[in-house]
Amino acid sequence: THGEELLVGVRKKGSDKVRLLRLLAPFAMETAVVDPELLSESSASHAAPTVPSVTAREGKEALVAQLGSEKARKRLKQAANKVVKHDLVLGGEQVNEMVRSALEAASEGASSALTEQEKRPAHPRFDLSAVTARDAYPREALVPDPAWAALDAARLDAAARSTQQLAAMEADRVRPWPAVVLRVLRTALPASGLASSSTSSRPTERSDVLRALLYLTFLCRFNTIKRGIAPASGAEADAPTGEEQPHPMAGKLGLPPAAWHELLSGFTEPQAGAAADEVGATRRLTERMRQKLAMHAMALALWVGEGKGDSAELAQMLSLTPKQAGLYLRQLGCVMGKTRGSTAVELTVPLELPRVEQGRAAPKKR
């Protein structure tokens, strides 16, 4: 079903594919009673109450049943099976109401069986009970641990301490850096800790922010891919993840192998006709996956900003319109600035996510 629309599946004999067709016009059975017994009030009032009413058809059936041949009785039985009984026929409105009720019951049953997370497949993993922005969308849900462990943010740490290096990053057009990343490095980076500190078993806040900014950059660069991603060939395909044998497209975007592997598996789908786990299949950043990537990138930017951000900056980061960015931010649980012209956004905690629509009826043709 599509909303309240009933689709018909048609499978061609000898094929394992089913085509879904939309009904252009509704069809319903209508009452068509054979030989109805209609008695007017006048005729009914003059009928003798002690004499049962017997129609010519019933008399014929009784005669054939008693004296007819086996062949005649068989024909009589076949004819009786074809008779449409008026009390067993549903009108068009009744049929439509039954179908509608069944669809609503099925939709409600499926919806109630899903968790809030399962209802939102494009969302990063979230915690509805969290009271801080960074716990609402935990880092582990935004940057997988294998990629996080391999991130080297030493260059970002150095750029944050050098205006010359920061200016060089800003002027880079081959491997661009998002404006939000440059802004945080310039003005909003925590002063404590070192990005490449090896003396502490637990990364400091500065190190966390720098790594998150680096992975956010990788997400934005990955989002610029417009064509299919063919599998690596030769030595590149044989090299295990983590070695300096990047995919050609990853090398062009400046993505290390660990990050490339996570982005490829998390935000692409195999080309039409290929199995989800097929080795050697060309993969694509489909529209559905691009929406998922946008949700993750915005959530990571909000994680860096501890729940605060700028909708115009986030829209530019992913080449979105302000309307698209606003939609994604509201889905994540953000509230927009109330003053006219404000682009400030803030994540509300505990999270208050919009209700998931279970489907709407198709618009009527005018």
Short mmCIF file of C-alpha atoms in Angstrom, two decimals:
data_model
loop_
_atom_site.label_atom_id
_atom_site.label_comp_id
_atom_site.label_asym_id
_atom_site.label_seq_id
_atom_site.Cartn_x
_atom_site.Cartn_y
_atom_site.Cartn_z
CA THR A 1 0.00 0.00 0.00
CA HIS A 2 1.02 3.62 -0.62
CA GLY A 3 -0.63 5.77 2.01
CA GLU A 4 -4.31 4.93 1.63
CA GLU A 5 -3.79 3.91 -1.98
CA LEU A 6 -4.07 0.24 -2.87
CA LEU A 7 -1.37 -0.97 -5.25
CA VAL A 8 -1.73 -4.19 -7.24
CA GLY A 9 1.26 -6.47 -7.66
CA VAL A 10 1.61 -8.14 -11.07
CA ARG A 11 4.12 -10.93 -11.66
CA LYS A 12 4.87 -12.14 -15.15
CA LYS A 13 4.90 -15.90 -15.47
CA GLY A 14 8.43 -17.24 -15.35
CA SER A 15 9.82 -14.07 -13.76
CA ASP A 16 10.80 -13.39 -10.15
CA LYS A 17 10.01 -9.67 -10.38
CA VAL A 18 6.79 -8.02 -9.26
CA ARG A 19 5.55 -4.73 -10.71
CA LEU A 20 3.41 -2.49 -8.49
CA LEU A 21 0.62 -0.80 -10.42
CA ARG A 22 -1.58 2.04 -9.21
CA LEU A 23 -5.32 1.60 -9.78
CA LEU A 24 -6.57 4.45 -11.97
CA ALA A 25 -10.22 3.80 -11.07
CA PRO A 26 -11.88 1.95 -8.17
CA PHE A 27 -13.92 -1.15 -8.85
CA ALA A 28 -16.41 -2.70 -6.47
CA MET A 29 -19.07 -5.38 -6.61
CA GLU A 30 -22.62 -4.21 -6.75
CA THR A 31 -25.75 -6.07 -5.76
CA ALA A 32 -27.14 -8.06 -8.68
CA VAL A 33 -29.72 -10.48 -7.29
CA VAL A 34 -31.03 -13.21 -9.56
CA ASP A 35 -34.81 -13.76 -9.39
CA PRO A 36 -35.46 -11.54 -6.37
CA GLU A 37 -38.68 -12.16 -4.53
CA LEU A 38 -40.25 -8.73 -4.35
CA LEU A 39 -43.75 -8.58 -2.97
CA SER A 40 -45.65 -5.36 -2.84
CA GLU A 41 -47.59 -4.51 0.27
CA SER A 42 -50.86 -5.04 -1.58
CA SER A 43 -49.93 -8.47 -2.89
CA ALA A 44 -48.45 -9.46 0.44
CA SER A 45 -51.63 -8.47 2.27
CA HIS A 46 -53.82 -10.58 -0.06
CA ALA A 47 -51.59 -13.65 0.10
CA ALA A 48 -53.02 -16.58 2.02
CA PRO A 49 -51.02 -16.92 5.24
CA THR A 50 -51.36 -20.67 5.34
CA VAL A 51 -50.06 -21.28 1.80
CA PRO A 52 -46.27 -21.05 1.41
CA SER A 53 -45.06 -18.84 -1.41
CA VAL A 54 -43.35 -20.96 -4.06
CA THR A 55 -41.81 -19.39 -7.16
CA ALA A 56 -41.70 -21.08 -10.54
CA ARG A 57 -37.94 -21.48 -10.14
CA GLU A 58 -38.27 -23.24 -6.82
CA GLY A 59 -40.96 -25.54 -8.26
CA LYS A 60 -38.71 -26.44 -11.15
CA GLU A 61 -35.80 -27.16 -8.81
CA ALA A 62 -37.93 -29.41 -6.63
CA LEU A 63 -39.25 -31.31 -9.69
CA VAL A 64 -35.76 -31.84 -11.14
CA ALA A 65 -34.40 -32.91 -7.77
CA GLN A 66 -37.06 -35.62 -7.46
CA LEU A 67 -37.56 -36.87 -11.02
CA GLY A 68 -34.70 -35.46 -13.06
CA SER A 69 -31.74 -37.40 -14.42
CA GLU A 70 -28.27 -37.27 -12.91
CA LYS A 71 -27.17 -34.89 -15.67
CA ALA A 72 -30.14 -32.56 -15.06
CA ARG A 73 -29.47 -32.49 -11.31
CA LYS A 74 -25.83 -31.64 -11.99
CA ARG A 75 -26.84 -28.71 -14.24
CA LEU A 76 -29.25 -27.54 -11.56
CA LYS A 77 -26.50 -27.54 -8.93
CA GLN A 78 -24.12 -25.59 -11.20
CA ALA A 79 -26.81 -22.99 -11.86
CA ALA A 80 -27.49 -22.63 -8.14
CA ASN A 81 -23.82 -21.91 -7.45
CA LYS A 82 -23.93 -19.01 -9.88
CA VAL A 83 -26.79 -17.27 -8.12
CA VAL A 84 -25.69 -14.09 -6.33
CA LYS A 85 -27.35 -13.78 -2.93
CA HIS A 86 -28.19 -10.19 -2.08
CA ASP A 87 -27.43 -10.63 1.62
CA LEU A 88 -23.89 -11.80 0.85
CA VAL A 89 -22.89 -8.97 -1.47
CA LEU A 90 -21.04 -5.90 -0.15
CA GLY A 91 -21.44 -2.52 -1.76
CA GLY A 92 -18.49 -0.45 -2.96
CA GLU A 93 -18.43 1.76 0.14
CA GLN A 94 -18.41 -1.28 2.41
CA VAL A 95 -15.50 -2.82 0.52
CA ASN A 96 -13.50 0.42 0.64
CA GLU A 97 -14.18 0.83 4.36
CA MET A 98 -13.02 -2.72 5.08
CA VAL A 99 -9.81 -2.19 3.09
CA ARG A 100 -9.19 1.16 4.78
CA SER A 101 -9.71 -0.31 8.26
CA ALA A 102 -7.38 -3.20 7.51
CA LEU A 103 -4.65 -0.85 6.24
CA GLU A 104 -4.96 1.41 9.28
CA ALA A 105 -4.78 -1.54 11.66
CA ALA A 106 -1.71 -2.92 9.89
CA SER A 107 0.00 0.49 9.91
CA GLU A 108 -0.70 1.05 13.61
CA GLY A 109 0.48 -2.44 14.48
CA ALA A 110 3.74 -2.03 12.56
CA SER A 111 4.32 1.44 14.02
CA SER A 112 3.77 0.34 17.60
CA ALA A 113 6.23 -2.52 17.17
CA LEU A 114 9.07 -0.14 16.16
CA THR A 115 11.27 1.75 18.60
CA GLU A 116 11.71 5.51 18.26
CA GLN A 117 15.16 4.86 16.77
CA GLU A 118 13.85 2.33 14.25
CA LYS A 119 11.20 4.80 13.09
CA ARG A 120 14.04 7.14 12.06
CA PRO A 121 16.54 5.14 9.96
CA ALA A 122 18.38 8.27 8.77
CA HIS A 123 19.02 9.52 12.32
CA PRO A 124 22.28 8.95 14.15
CA ARG A 125 21.85 6.88 17.30
CA PHE A 126 20.33 9.09 19.98
CA ASP A 127 19.47 9.02 23.69
CA LEU A 128 16.09 10.53 24.55
CA SER A 129 16.92 10.64 28.26
CA ALA A 130 20.22 12.52 27.88
CA VAL A 131 20.45 15.95 29.52
CA THR A 132 23.46 17.27 27.56
CA ALA A 133 23.82 17.80 23.81
CA ARG A 134 26.91 15.62 23.56
CA ASP A 135 25.14 12.74 25.30
CA ALA A 136 21.98 13.14 23.23
CA TYR A 137 24.00 12.23 20.12
CA PRO A 138 27.04 10.39 21.50
CA ARG A 139 30.33 10.60 19.66
CA GLU A 140 30.44 6.82 19.11
CA ALA A 141 27.24 7.08 17.06
CA LEU A 142 28.66 9.87 14.90
CA VAL A 143 32.22 8.66 14.37
CA PRO A 144 32.72 4.86 14.54
CA ASP A 145 35.53 3.77 16.83
CA PRO A 146 37.82 2.32 14.07
CA ALA A 147 37.79 5.63 12.20
CA TRP A 148 38.09 7.66 15.44
CA ALA A 149 41.18 5.77 16.54
CA ALA A 150 42.88 6.40 13.19
CA LEU A 151 42.18 10.15 13.04
CA ASP A 152 45.31 12.32 13.20
CA ALA A 153 44.32 15.90 13.98
CA ALA A 154 47.83 17.26 14.48
CA ARG A 155 47.52 19.55 11.44
CA LEU A 156 44.34 21.10 12.80
CA ASP A 157 45.99 21.61 16.17
CA ALA A 158 48.91 23.38 14.51
CA ALA A 159 46.60 25.52 12.36
CA ALA A 160 44.69 26.63 15.44
CA ARG A 161 47.96 27.98 16.82
CA SER A 162 49.21 29.55 13.57
CA THR A 163 47.34 32.18 11.57
CA GLN A 164 49.51 31.39 8.52
CA GLN A 165 48.58 27.70 8.47
CA LEU A 166 44.94 28.56 9.07
CA ALA A 167 45.01 30.98 6.13
CA ALA A 168 46.55 28.25 3.95
CA MET A 169 43.74 25.86 4.86
CA GLU A 170 41.16 28.51 4.08
CA ALA A 171 42.68 29.09 0.63
CA ASP A 172 42.78 25.37 -0.26
CA ARG A 173 40.28 24.73 -3.08
CA VAL A 174 41.41 21.21 -4.00
CA ARG A 175 40.62 19.77 -0.57
CA PRO A 176 38.38 22.43 0.95
CA TRP A 177 37.74 22.86 4.66
CA PRO A 178 34.18 23.68 5.80
CA ALA A 179 33.61 27.19 7.13
CA VAL A 180 32.36 25.81 10.44
CA VAL A 181 35.65 23.96 10.93
CA LEU A 182 37.74 27.05 10.19
CA ARG A 183 35.58 29.16 12.52
CA VAL A 184 36.01 26.77 15.43
CA LEU A 185 39.76 26.56 14.85
CA ARG A 186 39.96 30.35 14.77
CA THR A 187 37.76 31.33 17.70
CA ALA A 188 35.99 28.51 19.52
CA LEU A 189 38.56 25.79 20.19
CA PRO A 190 39.08 24.74 23.83
CA ALA A 191 42.47 25.84 25.10
CA SER A 192 43.21 22.79 27.27
CA GLY A 193 45.12 19.71 26.20
CA LEU A 194 47.05 18.73 23.07
CA ALA A 195 45.61 17.13 19.98
CA SER A 196 48.41 14.57 19.69
CA SER A 197 48.97 13.92 23.38
CA SER A 198 50.18 10.38 24.06
CA THR A 199 50.64 10.75 27.80
CA SER A 200 46.96 10.49 28.71
CA SER A 201 44.89 7.32 28.29
CA ARG A 202 41.77 9.47 27.94
CA PRO A 203 41.69 12.14 25.19
CA THR A 204 41.22 15.69 26.40
CA GLU A 205 38.34 17.89 25.31
CA ARG A 206 40.59 19.70 22.82
CA SER A 207 41.61 16.41 21.24
CA ASP A 208 37.98 15.29 20.98
CA VAL A 209 36.93 18.52 19.27
CA LEU A 210 39.85 18.42 16.83
CA ARG A 211 39.12 14.83 15.82
CA ALA A 212 35.44 15.60 15.42
CA LEU A 213 36.27 18.59 13.20
CA LEU A 214 38.51 16.42 11.04
CA TYR A 215 35.84 13.74 10.57
CA LEU A 216 33.25 16.44 9.86
CA THR A 217 35.54 17.64 7.07
CA PHE A 218 35.72 14.11 5.69
CA LEU A 219 31.90 13.84 5.73
CA CYS A 220 31.58 17.10 3.79
CA ARG A 221 34.15 16.06 1.20
CA PHE A 222 32.52 12.65 0.79
CA ASN A 223 29.21 14.42 0.21
CA THR A 224 30.64 16.04 -2.95
CA ILE A 225 30.84 12.66 -4.76
CA LYS A 226 28.30 12.65 -7.57
CA ARG A 227 29.14 9.52 -9.56
CA GLY A 228 29.39 5.81 -8.86
CA ILE A 229 32.31 4.57 -6.78
CA ALA A 230 33.94 1.67 -8.59
CA PRO A 231 35.85 -0.89 -6.48
CA ALA A 232 39.59 -0.44 -6.14
CA SER A 233 41.76 -2.52 -8.43
CA GLY A 234 45.16 -4.14 -8.26
CA ALA A 235 47.30 -3.49 -5.22
CA GLU A 236 44.73 -1.13 -3.75
CA ALA A 237 42.10 -3.87 -3.52
CA ASP A 238 44.57 -6.31 -1.90
CA ALA A 239 45.82 -3.88 0.74
CA PRO A 240 44.11 -4.24 4.15
CA THR A 241 42.28 -1.24 5.60
CA GLY A 242 44.64 1.12 7.42
CA GLU A 243 47.68 0.79 5.10
CA GLU A 244 48.80 3.64 2.85
CA GLN A 245 47.01 2.28 -0.24
CA PRO A 246 44.00 4.60 -0.58
CA HIS A 247 41.27 4.29 -3.15
CA PRO A 248 41.96 6.78 -6.00
CA MET A 249 38.86 8.77 -5.11
CA ALA A 250 39.81 8.75 -1.42
CA GLY A 251 43.27 10.02 -2.27
CA LYS A 252 41.81 12.85 -4.33
CA LEU A 253 39.59 13.92 -1.41
CA GLY A 254 42.31 13.47 1.18
CA LEU A 255 40.45 10.73 3.07
CA PRO A 256 42.55 8.16 4.95
CA PRO A 257 41.68 4.46 4.38
CA ALA A 258 39.98 3.93 7.77
CA ALA A 259 37.67 6.92 7.33
CA TRP A 260 37.04 6.03 3.67
CA HIS A 261 35.98 2.50 4.63
CA GLU A 262 33.52 3.74 7.26
CA LEU A 263 32.01 6.36 4.95
CA LEU A 264 31.71 3.91 2.08
CA SER A 265 29.95 1.27 4.18
CA GLY A 266 27.77 3.73 6.09
CA PHE A 267 26.62 6.15 3.40
CA THR A 268 26.53 4.32 0.06
CA GLU A 269 24.40 1.62 -1.50
CA PRO A 270 25.31 -0.92 -4.19
CA GLN A 271 24.33 -0.09 -7.72
CA ALA A 272 20.89 -1.34 -8.79
CA GLY A 273 20.83 -5.09 -9.27
CA ALA A 274 23.77 -5.86 -6.95
CA ALA A 275 23.48 -7.53 -3.55
CA ALA A 276 24.08 -5.39 -0.47
CA ASP A 277 27.25 -7.29 0.45
CA GLU A 278 28.46 -8.04 -3.07
CA VAL A 279 32.21 -7.65 -3.36
CA GLY A 280 33.31 -5.67 -6.39
CA ALA A 281 29.99 -3.88 -6.91
CA THR A 282 29.92 -0.22 -7.83
CA ARG A 283 28.44 1.81 -4.99
CA ARG A 284 26.57 5.12 -5.07
CA LEU A 285 25.78 7.91 -2.68
CA THR A 286 22.03 7.71 -3.30
CA GLU A 287 19.56 10.41 -2.31
CA ARG A 288 18.49 8.36 0.70
CA MET A 289 22.09 7.95 1.82
CA ARG A 290 22.83 11.61 1.16
CA GLN A 291 20.02 12.54 3.55
CA LYS A 292 21.46 10.19 6.16
CA LEU A 293 24.90 11.75 5.72
CA ALA A 294 23.43 15.25 6.13
CA MET A 295 21.77 14.22 9.41
CA HIS A 296 25.03 12.77 10.75
CA ALA A 297 27.14 15.74 9.65
CA MET A 298 24.78 18.26 11.26
CA ALA A 299 24.58 16.21 14.44
CA LEU A 300 28.39 16.11 14.58
CA ALA A 301 28.59 19.88 14.06
CA LEU A 302 26.11 20.33 16.93
CA TRP A 303 28.21 17.95 19.03
CA VAL A 304 31.24 20.18 18.43
CA GLY A 305 29.22 23.29 19.32
CA GLU A 306 27.72 21.61 22.41
CA GLY A 307 24.23 21.83 20.94
CA LYS A 308 24.51 25.27 19.32
CA GLY A 309 25.06 26.17 15.68
CA ASP A 310 24.21 28.41 12.77
CA SER A 311 21.70 27.13 10.19
CA ALA A 312 23.19 29.22 7.35
CA GLU A 313 26.67 27.89 8.09
CA LEU A 314 25.42 24.30 8.25
CA ALA A 315 23.46 24.71 5.00
CA GLN A 316 26.57 26.01 3.22
CA MET A 317 28.61 23.15 4.65
CA LEU A 318 26.49 20.57 2.79
CA SER A 319 25.35 22.71 -0.19
CA LEU A 320 21.75 22.76 1.06
CA THR A 321 19.06 25.40 0.80
CA PRO A 322 18.04 27.13 4.06
CA LYS A 323 14.72 25.28 3.90
CA GLN A 324 16.42 21.88 3.59
CA ALA A 325 18.83 22.66 6.42
CA GLY A 326 15.96 23.81 8.63
CA LEU A 327 14.10 20.56 7.97
CA TYR A 328 17.08 18.41 8.95
CA LEU A 329 17.78 20.47 12.07
CA ARG A 330 14.17 20.21 13.26
CA GLN A 331 14.27 16.47 12.70
CA LEU A 332 17.33 16.31 14.94
CA GLY A 333 15.43 18.14 17.68
CA CYS A 334 16.67 21.72 17.23
CA VAL A 335 14.73 24.92 17.78
CA MET A 336 15.32 27.84 15.46
CA GLY A 337 16.06 31.43 16.48
CA LYS A 338 12.90 33.36 17.34
CA THR A 339 14.09 36.81 16.30
CA ARG A 340 13.52 37.87 12.70
CA GLY A 341 16.46 37.02 10.46
CA SER A 342 18.20 34.92 13.12
CA THR A 343 20.03 31.80 11.91
CA ALA A 344 20.95 30.53 15.38
CA VAL A 345 19.83 27.00 16.26
CA GLU A 346 19.99 25.07 19.50
CA LEU A 347 19.45 21.42 20.32
CA THR A 348 16.81 20.90 23.00
CA VAL A 349 17.61 18.39 25.72
CA PRO A 350 16.12 16.05 26.63
CA LEU A 351 15.47 15.52 22.93
CA GLU A 352 12.01 16.37 21.60
CA LEU A 353 11.88 14.82 18.16
CA PRO A 354 9.06 15.52 15.69
CA ARG A 355 6.41 12.86 15.33
CA VAL A 356 7.11 10.42 12.52
CA GLU A 357 4.39 10.51 9.87
CA GLN A 358 3.14 7.03 8.98
CA GLY A 359 2.03 8.01 5.49
CA ARG A 360 -0.49 10.32 3.91
CA ALA A 361 -3.15 9.84 1.30
CA ALA A 362 -2.19 10.74 -2.23
CA PRO A 363 -3.42 14.22 -3.20
CA LYS A 364 -6.63 14.31 -5.19
CA LYS A 365 -6.42 15.25 -8.83
CA ARG A 366 -8.10 18.53 -9.70
#
